[in-house]
Tab-separated table of C-alpha atoms in Angstrom:
chain	number	residue	atom	x	y	z
A	1	MET	CA	-0.569	0.131	0.150
A	2	GLN	CA	1.601	3.341	-0.622
A	3	PHE	CA	0.254	7.190	0.561
A	4	PHE	CA	-0.443	9.975	-1.758
A	5	ASP	CA	-0.062	12.385	1.480
A	6	ARG	CA	-0.521	12.991	4.977
A	7	ALA	CA	-3.925	13.466	4.889
A	8	GLU	CA	-4.770	10.077	2.534
A	9	ALA	CA	-3.007	7.996	4.889
A	10	GLY	CA	-5.308	10.053	7.940
A	11	GLY	CA	-7.938	9.586	6.475
A	12	GLN	CA	-7.703	5.630	5.114
A	13	LEU	CA	-6.397	5.047	9.251
A	14	ALA	CA	-10.005	7.186	10.571
A	15	ASP	CA	-11.543	4.617	8.922
A	16	ARG	CA	-9.619	2.050	10.390
A	17	MET	CA	-10.257	3.514	14.226
A	18	GLN	CA	-14.005	3.979	14.082
A	19	ASN	CA	-14.157	0.740	14.198
A	20	GLU	CA	-12.962	0.893	17.649
A	21	SER	CA	-14.969	1.346	20.601
A	22	LEU	CA	-13.251	4.326	21.803
A	23	VAL	CA	-14.689	6.111	25.453
A	24	ASP	CA	-14.337	9.839	25.728
A	25	PRO	CA	-11.649	9.907	23.076
A	26	VAL	CA	-8.687	12.671	23.133
A	27	VAL	CA	-6.773	12.758	19.792
A	28	LEU	CA	-2.868	13.279	19.935
A	29	GLY	CA	-0.483	14.053	16.832
A	30	LEU	CA	2.813	13.857	17.548
A	31	PRO	CA	4.780	16.748	15.802
A	32	ARG	CA	5.069	18.049	13.164
A	33	GLY	CA	3.943	15.307	10.329
A	34	GLY	CA	2.096	13.320	12.759
A	35	VAL	CA	-0.628	16.506	12.975
A	36	PRO	CA	-2.354	16.560	9.281
A	37	VAL	CA	-2.535	12.431	9.854
A	38	ALA	CA	-4.678	13.051	13.341
A	39	PHE	CA	-6.555	15.646	12.140
A	40	GLU	CA	-8.893	13.509	9.967
A	41	VAL	CA	-8.841	11.112	12.506
A	42	ALA	CA	-10.380	13.762	15.550
A	43	THR	CA	-11.797	15.304	12.238
A	44	ARG	CA	-14.183	11.832	11.426
A	45	LEU	CA	-14.515	10.540	15.238
A	46	GLY	CA	-15.973	13.156	16.852
A	47	ALA	CA	-13.091	14.091	19.552
A	48	PRO	CA	-10.607	16.743	20.271
A	49	LEU	CA	-6.757	17.085	18.461
A	50	ASP	CA	-4.190	18.167	20.415
A	51	VAL	CA	-0.364	18.533	19.608
A	52	PHE	CA	1.789	16.016	22.697
A	53	VAL	CA	5.410	16.838	21.695
A	54	ALA	CA	8.595	14.713	21.237
A	55	ARG	CA	11.662	15.420	20.372
A	56	LYS	CA	14.865	13.044	19.112
A	57	ILE	CA	17.803	13.026	20.724
A	58	GLY	CA	20.274	12.118	16.858
A	59	VAL	CA	23.449	11.262	16.698
A	60	PRO	CA	25.856	14.302	16.298
A	61	SER	CA	27.205	12.936	13.071
A	62	GLN	CA	23.172	11.952	11.045
A	63	PRO	CA	20.623	14.053	13.130
A	64	GLU	CA	17.957	12.114	11.272
A	65	LEU	CA	19.417	9.278	13.131
A	66	GLY	CA	17.603	9.431	16.867
A	67	MET	CA	19.745	7.302	19.442
A	68	GLY	CA	17.222	8.094	21.973
A	69	ALA	CA	13.967	10.920	22.590
A	70	VAL	CA	12.868	13.290	25.734
A	71	ALA	CA	8.907	14.377	25.088
A	72	GLU	CA	6.365	15.999	27.799
A	73	GLY	CA	6.327	15.871	31.102
A	74	GLY	CA	10.706	15.243	31.274
A	75	THR	CA	10.629	11.280	29.712
A	76	VAL	CA	14.088	10.663	28.547
A	77	VAL	CA	14.803	7.097	26.034
A	78	LEU	CA	18.380	5.844	25.462
A	79	THR	CA	18.937	2.970	22.673
A	80	GLN	CA	21.946	2.193	24.730
A	81	HIS	CA	23.253	0.413	22.343
A	82	LEU	CA	23.052	2.387	19.403
A	83	ILE	CA	25.095	4.677	22.353
A	84	THR	CA	27.646	2.535	23.514
A	85	ALA	CA	28.604	1.661	19.537
A	86	LEU	CA	28.844	4.980	18.971
A	87	GLY	CA	31.076	5.629	21.455
A	88	ILE	CA	28.901	9.044	23.308
A	89	SER	CA	30.374	10.263	25.907
A	90	GLU	CA	28.240	10.617	29.716
A	91	GLU	CA	29.076	14.619	28.877
A	92	ARG	CA	27.814	14.685	25.610
A	93	LEU	CA	24.893	12.423	25.313
A	94	ARG	CA	23.460	15.288	28.838
A	95	GLU	CA	24.721	17.924	26.590
A	96	LEU	CA	22.636	16.850	23.535
A	97	THR	CA	19.992	15.234	25.729
A	98	ALA	CA	19.554	19.211	27.380
A	99	ARG	CA	18.631	20.615	23.487
A	100	ALA	CA	16.707	18.471	22.799
A	101	HIS	CA	14.856	19.922	26.170
A	102	GLU	CA	15.211	23.522	25.166
A	103	GLU	CA	14.077	22.815	21.628
A	104	LEU	CA	11.041	21.159	23.248
A	105	GLU	CA	9.945	23.330	25.446
A	106	ARG	CA	10.030	25.711	22.744
A	107	ARG	CA	7.735	23.753	21.031
A	108	VAL	CA	5.606	23.441	23.036
A	109	ARG	CA	5.222	27.226	23.962
A	110	HIS	CA	4.776	27.802	20.296
A	111	TYR	CA	2.110	24.778	19.549
A	112	ARG	CA	-0.385	25.373	23.084
A	113	GLY	CA	1.338	29.029	23.755
A	114	ASP	CA	-0.345	29.115	27.263
A	115	ARG	CA	-3.096	26.145	27.233
A	116	GLN	CA	-2.547	23.418	29.205
A	117	LEU	CA	-2.295	19.665	27.574
A	118	LEU	CA	-6.347	18.237	27.301
A	119	PRO	CA	-6.945	16.468	30.314
A	120	LEU	CA	-6.408	12.389	29.243
A	121	GLU	CA	-6.926	10.735	33.028
A	122	GLY	CA	-9.374	8.223	32.938
A	123	ARG	CA	-10.187	9.265	28.651
A	124	ASP	CA	-9.254	6.636	26.005
A	125	VAL	CA	-5.442	8.699	23.996
A	126	VAL	CA	-5.036	7.858	20.340
A	127	LEU	CA	-1.605	8.913	19.490
A	128	ILE	CA	-1.027	9.123	16.075
A	129	ASP	CA	2.575	9.855	14.139
A	130	ASP	CA	2.656	8.785	10.242
A	131	GLY	CA	5.376	6.332	10.279
A	132	LEU	CA	6.926	4.288	12.812
A	133	ALA	CA	10.512	3.341	12.008
A	134	THR	CA	13.108	3.459	14.621
A	135	GLY	CA	10.153	3.915	17.466
A	136	VAL	CA	11.838	5.875	19.510
A	137	THR	CA	9.806	9.782	19.564
A	138	ALA	CA	6.817	7.178	20.010
A	139	GLU	CA	8.545	5.067	22.322
A	140	ALA	CA	8.995	8.305	24.614
A	141	SER	CA	5.875	9.694	24.025
A	142	LEU	CA	3.493	6.550	25.315
A	143	ARG	CA	5.319	6.094	28.496
A	144	ALA	CA	5.331	10.055	29.531
A	145	LEU	CA	0.948	9.675	28.313
A	146	LEU	CA	1.523	6.443	30.618
A	147	GLU	CA	1.825	8.992	33.621
A	148	LEU	CA	-0.931	10.434	33.157
A	149	ARG	CA	-3.375	7.367	33.398
A	150	PRO	CA	-5.483	7.041	30.424
A	151	ARG	CA	-8.114	4.801	30.612
A	152	ARG	CA	-6.555	2.983	27.163
A	153	LEU	CA	-3.766	4.058	25.485
A	154	VAL	CA	-3.289	3.710	21.636
A	155	LEU	CA	-0.853	4.213	19.532
A	156	ALA	CA	-1.784	4.831	15.535
A	157	VAL	CA	-0.453	4.908	12.105
A	158	PRO	CA	-0.310	4.361	8.803
A	159	VAL	CA	3.240	2.414	8.798
A	160	CYS	CA	4.967	0.966	10.735
A	161	SER	CA	8.388	-1.277	11.038
A	162	GLN	CA	7.338	-5.276	12.738
A	163	GLU	CA	9.784	-4.445	14.816
A	164	SER	CA	8.804	-0.942	16.701
A	165	ALA	CA	5.236	-2.342	16.544
A	166	SER	CA	5.874	-5.075	18.455
A	167	ARG	CA	8.811	-3.070	20.920
A	168	LEU	CA	6.375	-0.748	21.622
A	169	GLY	CA	2.286	-3.221	21.185
A	170	GLU	CA	4.480	-3.959	25.383
A	171	LEU	CA	3.267	-0.065	25.895
A	172	ALA	CA	-0.442	0.220	24.277
A	173	GLU	CA	-2.250	-0.942	21.668
A	174	VAL	CA	-1.216	-0.461	18.137
A	175	VAL	CA	-2.904	0.406	15.429
A	176	CYS	CA	-0.856	-0.053	11.302
A	177	LEU	CA	-2.438	-0.321	8.604
A	178	VAL	CA	1.221	-1.473	6.454
A	179	THR	CA	3.207	-2.913	8.377
A	180	SER	CA	6.891	-4.172	7.243
A	181	SER	CA	9.821	-6.739	8.268
A	182	HIS	CA	11.823	-3.876	5.749
A	183	PHE	CA	10.633	-0.673	6.768
A	184	GLY	CA	13.259	2.091	5.649
A	185	ALA	CA	12.406	5.350	5.975
A	186	VAL	CA	8.958	5.826	6.216
A	187	GLY	CA	9.068	8.613	3.579
A	188	VAL	CA	9.272	5.695	0.212
A	189	TRP	CA	6.014	4.686	1.645
A	190	TYR	CA	4.331	7.990	0.281
A	191	ASP	CA	4.139	9.875	-3.362
A	192	VAL	CA	3.885	13.806	-1.071
A	193	PHE	CA	6.497	13.458	1.731
A	194	ASP	CA	7.018	17.157	2.276
A	195	GLN	CA	8.659	18.957	5.755
A	196	THR	CA	4.766	19.649	7.384
A	197	ALA	CA	5.579	23.728	8.480
A	198	ASP	CA	4.755	24.953	12.050
A	199	ASP	CA	2.192	27.133	10.291
A	200	THR	CA	0.403	23.818	8.861
A	201	VAL	CA	0.542	22.409	12.907
A	202	LEU	CA	-1.300	25.443	13.956
A	203	ALA	CA	-4.234	25.860	10.971
A	204	LEU	CA	-5.125	22.177	11.569
A	205	LEU	CA	-5.665	22.892	15.418
A	206	ASP	CA	-7.707	25.696	15.046
A	207	ARG	CA	-9.497	24.174	12.855
A	208	ALA	CA	-10.026	21.764	15.289
A	209	ARG	CA	-10.808	23.410	18.016
A	210	SER	CA	-13.024	25.265	16.203
A	211	VAL	CA	-15.119	22.647	14.886
A	212	GLY	CA	-15.761	21.330	18.653
A	213	PRO	CA	-17.459	18.142	18.979
A	214	PRO	CA	-20.063	16.823	17.747
A	215	LYS	CA	-23.823	18.016	19.464
A	216	GLY	CA	-24.767	15.574	21.593
A	217	ARG	CA	-21.062	14.376	22.715
């Protein structure tokens, strides 16, 4: 299966999520690329949409390769075997983690402003990204969200690597439309995979708030 863009992937994922018996759901998109997917799901479910921010800790020579991640609430996940193999010192790791925390806090302020994260305790929480490769940012997010005591926690993505889906299935229910043991990069599963701009994230969040929940909810 190949998706045209994130909106189409979100529409197909929304079709799948309508089969779930969700109770008082909240949809959270991992910015930036997860938000266009999450918007389609939240709209179809009539659920509120918010962001949940996580930040990759990139390898210094390959910033796109994550050796860990930080998430809202201070959760840190590290891929220790990769850190050891690359010979990253503890001092360097602390420096890179601190930078990731600073960027995370900046993004939370940018996307959410003075608003607090929607209340999640006792609700069904659906965390969405545009794809799951190593899954390190999703893992940090799931661990952070579990601390907020949702009734049910679901990680929903259009496409994912088999290994990551299996690993993260120990933390949450995983819903994935396409699972592959030879995954590669997320972008190869999309015809259009442009970088999602901050303005797009903010516009989608505004649209979701302006629609509000359906009558009777």
